[in-house]
mmCIF file of C-alpha atoms in Angstrom:
data_model
loop_
_atom_site.group_PDB
_atom_site.id
_atom_site.type_symbol
_atom_site.label_atom_id
_atom_site.label_comp_id
_atom_site.label_asym_id
_atom_site.label_seq_id
_atom_site.Cartn_x
_atom_site.Cartn_y
_atom_site.Cartn_z
ATOM 1 C CA MET M 1391 -0.138 -0.018 -0.160
ATOM 2 C CA ARG M 1392 2.962 2.336 0.777
ATOM 3 C CA TYR M 1393 4.086 1.930 -2.824
ATOM 4 C CA LEU M 1394 0.727 2.411 -4.239
ATOM 5 C CA ARG M 1395 0.524 5.921 -2.280
ATOM 6 C CA VAL M 1396 3.954 6.765 -3.565
ATOM 7 C CA LEU M 1397 2.960 5.826 -7.253
ATOM 8 C CA ARG M 1398 -0.167 8.019 -6.847
ATOM 9 C CA LEU M 1399 2.050 10.860 -5.938
ATOM 10 C CA PHE M 1400 4.277 10.426 -8.886
ATOM 11 C CA LEU M 1401 1.522 10.471 -11.186
ATOM 12 C CA LEU M 1402 -0.264 13.451 -9.771
ATOM 13 C CA THR M 1403 3.038 15.595 -9.626
ATOM 14 C CA SER M 1404 4.045 14.509 -13.228
ATOM 15 C CA LEU M 1405 0.451 15.425 -14.641
ATOM 16 C CA ALA M 1406 0.520 18.790 -12.584
ATOM 17 C CA ALA M 1407 3.793 19.612 -14.264
ATOM 18 C CA GLU M 1408 2.832 18.544 -17.845
ATOM 19 C CA MET M 1409 -0.427 20.216 -17.680
ATOM 20 C CA GLU M 1410 1.390 23.537 -17.929
ATOM 21 C CA TYR M 1411 1.820 22.597 -21.558
ATOM 22 C CA ARG M 1412 -1.534 21.212 -22.658
ATOM 23 C CA ALA M 1413 -0.922 21.815 -26.307
ATOM 24 C CA ASN M 1414 1.616 19.168 -26.407
ATOM 25 C CA PHE M 1415 -1.243 16.706 -25.846
ATOM 26 C CA TYR M 1416 -2.948 17.411 -28.970
ATOM 27 C CA LEU M 1417 0.497 17.610 -30.878
ATOM 28 C CA GLY M 1418 1.189 14.177 -29.261
ATOM 29 C CA LEU M 1419 -2.161 12.943 -30.607
ATOM 30 C CA LEU M 1420 -1.616 14.271 -33.971
ATOM 31 C CA SER M 1421 1.706 12.736 -34.148
ATOM 32 C CA SER M 1422 0.380 9.232 -32.963
ATOM 33 C CA PHE M 1423 -2.301 9.322 -35.447
ATOM 34 C CA LEU M 1424 -0.029 10.325 -38.444
ATOM 35 C CA THR M 1425 2.493 7.520 -37.412
ATOM 36 C CA LEU M 1426 -0.445 4.927 -37.120
ATOM 37 C CA LEU M 1427 -1.605 6.128 -40.585
ATOM 38 C CA GLY M 1428 1.910 5.631 -42.208
ATOM 39 C CA ALA M 1429 1.780 2.072 -40.566
ATOM 40 C CA LEU M 1430 -1.402 1.247 -41.911
ATOM 41 C CA PHE M 1431 -0.567 2.412 -45.445
ATOM 42 C CA GLY M 1432 2.606 0.116 -45.273
ATOM 43 C CA LEU M 1433 0.597 -2.758 -44.174
ATOM 44 C CA LEU M 1434 -2.219 -2.149 -46.766
ATOM 45 C CA LEU M 1435 0.657 -2.099 -49.562
ATOM 46 C CA LEU M 1436 1.902 -5.330 -48.228
ATOM 47 C CA TYR M 1437 -1.488 -6.920 -48.806
ATOM 48 C CA GLN M 1438 -2.048 -5.729 -52.286
ATOM 49 C CA GLY M 1439 -3.034 -8.325 -54.823
ATOM 50 C CA GLY M 1440 -4.541 -10.765 -52.147
ATOM 51 C CA TYR M 1441 -0.955 -11.667 -50.865
ATOM 52 C CA ARG M 1442 -1.088 -12.954 -47.192
ATOM 53 C CA PRO M 1443 2.474 -12.655 -45.669
ATOM 54 C CA GLY M 1444 2.978 -15.681 -43.377
ATOM 55 C CA GLY M 1445 -0.420 -16.691 -43.943
ATOM 56 C CA TRP M 1446 -1.897 -13.788 -41.885
ATOM 57 C CA ARG M 1447 -5.142 -12.102 -43.005
ATOM 58 C CA LEU M 1448 -4.950 -8.332 -42.978
ATOM 59 C CA GLU M 1449 -7.547 -8.151 -39.782
ATOM 60 C CA GLU M 1450 -5.368 -10.434 -38.135
ATOM 61 C CA ALA M 1451 -2.341 -8.410 -38.986
ATOM 62 C CA LEU M 1452 -4.155 -5.309 -37.567
ATOM 63 C CA LEU M 1453 -3.801 -7.076 -34.176
ATOM 64 C CA VAL M 1454 -0.155 -7.223 -34.409
ATOM 65 C CA LEU M 1455 -0.165 -3.565 -35.111
ATOM 66 C CA SER M 1456 -2.636 -2.524 -32.374
ATOM 67 C CA ALA M 1457 -0.310 -4.328 -29.844
ATOM 68 C CA PHE M 1458 2.730 -2.409 -31.486
ATOM 69 C CA THR M 1459 0.827 0.934 -31.145
ATOM 70 C CA LEU M 1460 -0.203 0.082 -27.513
ATOM 71 C CA LEU M 1461 3.578 -0.743 -26.582
ATOM 72 C CA GLN M 1462 4.396 2.673 -28.242
ATOM 73 C CA GLY M 1463 2.103 4.412 -25.965
ATOM 74 C CA LEU M 1464 3.667 2.513 -22.839
ATOM 75 C CA ALA M 1465 7.093 3.750 -24.149
ATOM 76 C CA SER M 1466 6.102 7.290 -24.471
ATOM 77 C CA THR M 1467 4.167 7.529 -21.207
ATOM 78 C CA LEU M 1468 6.478 5.536 -18.973
ATOM 79 C CA LEU M 1469 9.602 4.136 -20.193
ATOM 80 C CA ALA M 1470 11.217 6.940 -22.106
ATOM 81 C CA PRO M 1471 10.472 9.541 -19.344
ATOM 82 C CA ASN M 1472 12.297 7.408 -16.668
ATOM 83 C CA LEU M 1473 14.719 4.728 -18.055
ATOM 84 C CA ASN M 1474 16.380 7.452 -20.499
ATOM 85 C CA LYS M 1475 17.171 9.610 -17.596
ATOM 86 C CA ILE M 1476 19.223 7.170 -15.622
ATOM 87 C CA VAL M 1477 22.125 7.836 -17.956
ATOM 88 C CA GLU M 1478 21.754 11.552 -16.809
ATOM 89 C CA HIS M 1479 21.649 10.495 -12.958
ATOM 90 C CA VAL M 1480 24.816 8.571 -13.390
ATOM 91 C CA GLN M 1481 26.713 11.313 -15.239
ATOM 92 C CA GLN M 1482 25.482 14.248 -12.740
ATOM 93 C CA GLY M 1483 25.795 12.128 -9.667
ATOM 94 C CA THR M 1484 22.213 12.431 -8.629
ATOM 95 C CA LEU M 1485 21.839 8.750 -8.592
ATOM 96 C CA ASP M 1486 23.391 9.238 -5.013
ATOM 97 C CA PHE M 1487 20.279 10.798 -3.880
ATOM 98 C CA VAL M 1488 18.029 8.358 -5.551
ATOM 99 C CA LEU M 1489 19.994 5.505 -3.610
ATOM 100 C CA LEU M 1490 19.646 7.546 -0.306
ATOM 101 C CA LYS M 1491 15.795 7.705 -0.473
ATOM 102 C CA PRO M 1492 13.830 5.457 1.899
ATOM 103 C CA ILE M 1493 12.219 3.545 -1.185
ATOM 104 C CA ASP M 1494 13.304 0.876 -3.532
ATOM 105 C CA PRO M 1495 15.725 2.818 -6.122
ATOM 106 C CA GLN M 1496 14.614 0.560 -9.192
ATOM 107 C CA PHE M 1497 11.004 1.627 -8.306
ATOM 108 C CA TRP M 1498 11.906 5.273 -8.027
ATOM 109 C CA LEU M 1499 13.940 5.097 -11.377
ATOM 110 C CA SER M 1500 11.076 3.244 -12.965
ATOM 111 C CA PHE M 1501 7.979 5.155 -12.075
ATOM 112 C CA ARG M 1502 9.083 8.590 -11.072
ATOM 113 C CA ALA M 1503 7.676 10.559 -14.120
ATOM 114 C CA PHE M 1504 4.520 10.022 -16.300
ATOM 115 C CA SER M 1505 4.041 11.558 -19.848
ATOM 116 C CA PRO M 1506 0.527 12.058 -20.911
ATOM 117 C CA TRP M 1507 1.825 12.671 -24.323
ATOM 118 C CA GLY M 1508 1.687 9.108 -25.245
ATOM 119 C CA LEU M 1509 -1.979 8.608 -24.292
ATOM 120 C CA GLY M 1510 -2.855 9.058 -27.895
ATOM 121 C CA ASP M 1511 -0.960 5.817 -28.771
ATOM 122 C CA PHE M 1512 -3.192 4.041 -26.257
ATOM 123 C CA LEU M 1513 -6.448 5.446 -27.587
ATOM 124 C CA LEU M 1514 -5.713 4.747 -31.108
ATOM 125 C CA GLY M 1515 -4.145 1.357 -30.284
ATOM 126 C CA MET M 1516 -7.395 0.483 -28.380
ATOM 127 C CA GLY M 1517 -9.529 1.738 -31.316
ATOM 128 C CA LEU M 1518 -7.541 -0.437 -33.804
ATOM 129 C CA LEU M 1519 -7.835 -3.453 -31.342
ATOM 130 C CA LEU M 1520 -11.632 -3.151 -31.120
ATOM 131 C CA TYR M 1521 -11.995 -2.673 -35.105
ATOM 132 C CA ALA M 1522 -9.898 -5.692 -35.554
ATOM 133 C CA GLY M 1523 -11.501 -7.815 -32.966
ATOM 134 C CA GLU M 1524 -14.913 -6.871 -34.476
ATOM 135 C CA ARG M 1525 -13.954 -7.848 -38.011
ATOM 136 C CA LEU M 1526 -12.526 -11.106 -36.573
ATOM 137 C CA GLY M 1527 -15.481 -11.981 -34.157
ATOM 138 C CA LEU M 1528 -13.276 -12.113 -31.353
ATOM 139 C CA GLY M 1529 -14.917 -12.928 -27.995
ATOM 140 C CA LEU M 1530 -14.266 -11.538 -24.419
ATOM 141 C CA GLY M 1531 -11.913 -14.355 -23.843
ATOM 142 C CA GLY M 1532 -9.932 -13.314 -26.986
ATOM 143 C CA TYR M 1533 -9.672 -9.946 -25.678
ATOM 144 C CA LEU M 1534 -8.507 -10.991 -22.285
ATOM 145 C CA PHE M 1535 -5.897 -13.341 -23.848
ATOM 146 C CA PHE M 1536 -4.681 -10.352 -26.055
ATOM 147 C CA LEU M 1537 -4.222 -7.954 -22.917
ATOM 148 C CA PHE M 1538 -2.858 -10.650 -20.864
ATOM 149 C CA TYR M 1539 0.017 -11.304 -23.258
ATOM 150 C CA LEU M 1540 0.349 -7.806 -24.101
ATOM 151 C CA ALA M 1541 0.986 -7.120 -20.368
ATOM 152 C CA LEU M 1542 3.753 -9.841 -20.473
ATOM 153 C CA GLY M 1543 5.222 -8.027 -23.492
ATOM 154 C CA SER M 1544 5.284 -4.673 -21.634
ATOM 155 C CA VAL M 1545 7.241 -6.552 -18.882
ATOM 156 C CA MET M 1546 9.747 -7.709 -21.338
ATOM 157 C CA LEU M 1547 10.118 -4.499 -23.001
ATOM 158 C CA TYR M 1548 10.532 -2.675 -19.681
ATOM 159 C CA SER M 1549 13.149 -5.388 -18.464
ATOM 160 C CA LEU M 1550 15.185 -4.959 -21.856
ATOM 161 C CA TRP M 1551 15.088 -1.160 -21.599
ATOM 162 C CA PHE M 1552 16.226 -1.085 -17.927
ATOM 163 C CA LEU M 1553 19.022 -3.749 -18.692
ATOM 164 C CA LEU M 1554 20.374 -1.466 -21.233
ATOM 165 C CA ALA M 1555 20.009 1.738 -19.224
ATOM 166 C CA THR M 1556 21.783 0.061 -16.133
ATOM 167 C CA THR M 1557 24.892 -0.441 -18.439
ATOM 168 C CA SER M 1558 25.368 3.312 -17.915
ATOM 169 C CA ILE M 1559 26.996 2.738 -14.532
ATOM 170 C CA TRP M 1560 29.968 1.268 -16.286
ATOM 171 C CA PHE M 1561 29.510 2.859 -19.834
ATOM 172 C CA VAL M 1562 28.106 6.177 -19.479
ATOM 173 C CA LYS M 1563 27.429 7.424 -23.033
ATOM 174 C CA ILE M 1564 24.730 4.814 -24.103
ATOM 175 C CA TYR M 1565 21.908 7.244 -25.149
ATOM 176 C CA ASN M 1566 22.225 5.607 -28.854
ATOM 177 C CA VAL M 1567 21.673 1.974 -27.310
ATOM 178 C CA THR M 1568 18.025 2.448 -26.329
ATOM 179 C CA GLU M 1569 17.143 4.130 -29.604
ATOM 180 C CA VAL M 1570 18.807 0.988 -31.370
ATOM 181 C CA LEU M 1571 16.300 -0.789 -29.288
ATOM 182 C CA ARG M 1572 13.423 1.229 -30.334
ATOM 183 C CA GLY M 1573 14.588 0.922 -33.677
ATOM 184 C CA LEU M 1574 14.533 -2.865 -33.690
ATOM 185 C CA LEU M 1575 11.129 -2.866 -32.267
ATOM 186 C CA GLU M 1576 9.706 -1.191 -35.315
ATOM 187 C CA ALA M 1577 9.741 -4.756 -36.765
ATOM 188 C CA GLY M 1578 7.019 -5.432 -34.387
ATOM 189 C CA ARG M 1579 4.467 -3.540 -36.768
ATOM 190 C CA PHE M 1580 4.223 -6.813 -38.925
ATOM 191 C CA PRO M 1581 3.562 -10.456 -37.898
ATOM 192 C CA VAL M 1582 6.976 -12.106 -37.416
ATOM 193 C CA GLY M 1583 5.845 -14.709 -39.803
ATOM 194 C CA SER M 1584 6.104 -12.253 -42.641
ATOM 195 C CA TYR M 1585 9.684 -12.066 -42.382
ATOM 196 C CA PRO M 1586 12.226 -14.548 -43.919
ATOM 197 C CA ALA M 1587 13.370 -17.231 -41.714
ATOM 198 C CA LEU M 1588 16.624 -15.792 -40.703
ATOM 199 C CA TYR M 1589 14.789 -12.761 -39.499
ATOM 200 C CA ARG M 1590 12.329 -14.820 -37.582
ATOM 201 C CA VAL M 1591 14.913 -16.518 -35.716
ATOM 202 C CA PHE M 1592 16.577 -13.068 -34.861
ATOM 203 C CA PHE M 1593 13.234 -11.541 -33.879
ATOM 204 C CA THR M 1594 12.268 -14.601 -31.696
ATOM 205 C CA PHE M 1595 15.524 -15.582 -30.037
ATOM 206 C CA VAL M 1596 17.984 -12.424 -30.008
ATOM 207 C CA VAL M 1597 15.523 -9.614 -29.624
ATOM 208 C CA PRO M 1598 12.118 -11.046 -28.704
ATOM 209 C CA VAL M 1599 10.045 -8.699 -30.824
ATOM 210 C CA ALA M 1600 7.713 -11.725 -31.775
ATOM 211 C CA PHE M 1601 6.977 -12.009 -27.985
ATOM 212 C CA LEU M 1602 5.986 -8.267 -27.797
ATOM 213 C CA THR M 1603 3.329 -7.997 -30.590
ATOM 214 C CA THR M 1604 2.894 -11.285 -32.612
ATOM 215 C CA VAL M 1605 2.095 -13.548 -29.543
ATOM 216 C CA PRO M 1606 -0.679 -11.433 -28.033
ATOM 217 C CA ALA M 1607 -2.205 -11.695 -31.544
ATOM 218 C CA GLU M 1608 -1.629 -15.305 -31.613
ATOM 219 C CA ALA M 1609 -3.086 -15.686 -28.145
ATOM 220 C CA ALA M 1610 -6.185 -13.868 -29.115
ATOM 221 C CA LEU M 1611 -6.769 -15.946 -32.091
ATOM 222 C CA GLY M 1612 -6.133 -19.348 -30.161
ATOM 223 C CA ARG M 1613 -2.939 -20.141 -32.030
ATOM 224 C CA GLY M 1614 0.641 -21.295 -31.575
ATOM 225 C CA GLU M 1615 2.417 -22.690 -28.521
ATOM 226 C CA ALA M 1616 4.416 -19.548 -27.734
ATOM 227 C CA PRO M 1617 2.062 -17.903 -25.027
ATOM 228 C CA PHE M 1618 3.520 -20.209 -22.303
ATOM 229 C CA ALA M 1619 6.975 -19.474 -23.302
ATOM 230 C CA ALA M 1620 6.088 -15.555 -23.294
ATOM 231 C CA PHE M 1621 5.169 -15.960 -19.686
ATOM 232 C CA LEU M 1622 8.377 -17.637 -18.790
ATOM 233 C CA LEU M 1623 10.651 -15.217 -20.801
ATOM 234 C CA ALA M 1624 8.805 -12.326 -19.058
ATOM 235 C CA LEU M 1625 9.565 -13.560 -15.544
ATOM 236 C CA SER M 1626 13.189 -14.467 -16.495
ATOM 237 C CA LEU M 1627 13.704 -10.967 -17.927
ATOM 238 C CA LEU M 1628 12.306 -9.241 -15.082
ATOM 239 C CA ALA M 1629 14.461 -11.358 -12.583
ATOM 240 C CA LEU M 1630 17.440 -10.643 -14.840
ATOM 241 C CA ALA M 1631 17.050 -6.901 -14.905
ATOM 242 C CA ARG M 1632 16.472 -7.041 -11.006
ATOM 243 C CA GLY M 1633 19.588 -8.850 -10.469
ATOM 244 C CA PHE M 1634 21.750 -6.942 -13.110
ATOM 245 C CA PHE M 1635 20.677 -3.721 -11.435
ATOM 246 C CA ARG M 1636 21.944 -4.882 -7.964
ATOM 247 C CA LEU M 1637 25.123 -6.157 -9.372
ATOM 248 C CA ALA M 1638 25.572 -2.764 -11.254
ATOM 249 C CA LEU M 1639 25.272 -0.969 -8.026
ATOM 250 C CA ARG M 1640 28.212 -2.724 -6.592
ATOM 251 C CA SER M 1641 30.369 -0.890 -9.046
ATOM 252 C CA TYR M 1642 28.611 2.564 -8.727
ATOM 253 C CA THR M 1643 30.933 5.027 -7.055
ATOM 254 C CA SER M 1644 29.327 8.162 -7.696
ATOM 255 C CA ALA M 1645 30.268 11.054 -9.899
ATOM 256 C CA SER M 1646 32.106 12.660 -7.176
ATOM 257 C CA SER M 1647 34.444 9.660 -6.334
#
């Protein structure tokens, strides 16, 4: 309960600060809409002439795109505003003050700030999910499976991002590393089955893009055996991120020492 109260305070203070620039919300919504429009245009081009990449129907591929859009909202609302600042905390020595606070430092670094400018992605992603689900005749169970495995994908994305951000304790200038991760995640716009075999292996076992967007769609459609693997992978990555952060703190000596 204590951490829930702290989380509520983080949310309220972040919103109070961000609401000073309300026009940014409409600009963010416009940017999200144009991004989604571009992704839809690319997807429609891919399906010209009755072609079905990897055997996926267009409506099924829209489920994958909705998962990607929702994860984009998570990245813009929570991950980027917090995890990208870990590098700054290490460079400026302000990580010292975080470690001295009477709260778990990973919790503080992960949830200190919320940006409402990613809410447009959530709204558009949910709209796309409902549209595709209606076209496919998904029931309540399908939607619940989708959201459950999307939550697991969110845990994976957070864990990977946090792992990369934590390496700044040893290698300070790693801003571009998280951008590389976001670039690789762009592949999640399309079903992983639409890629050649070598790319499918890479996006499944090296950078688990398939588990972030394709698996939630497969779970909603009642396909594949990957959903159970997604659960194990999410827990493993979260435990790895936690352990890696604790290990990194042993090497942290602050900016002044």
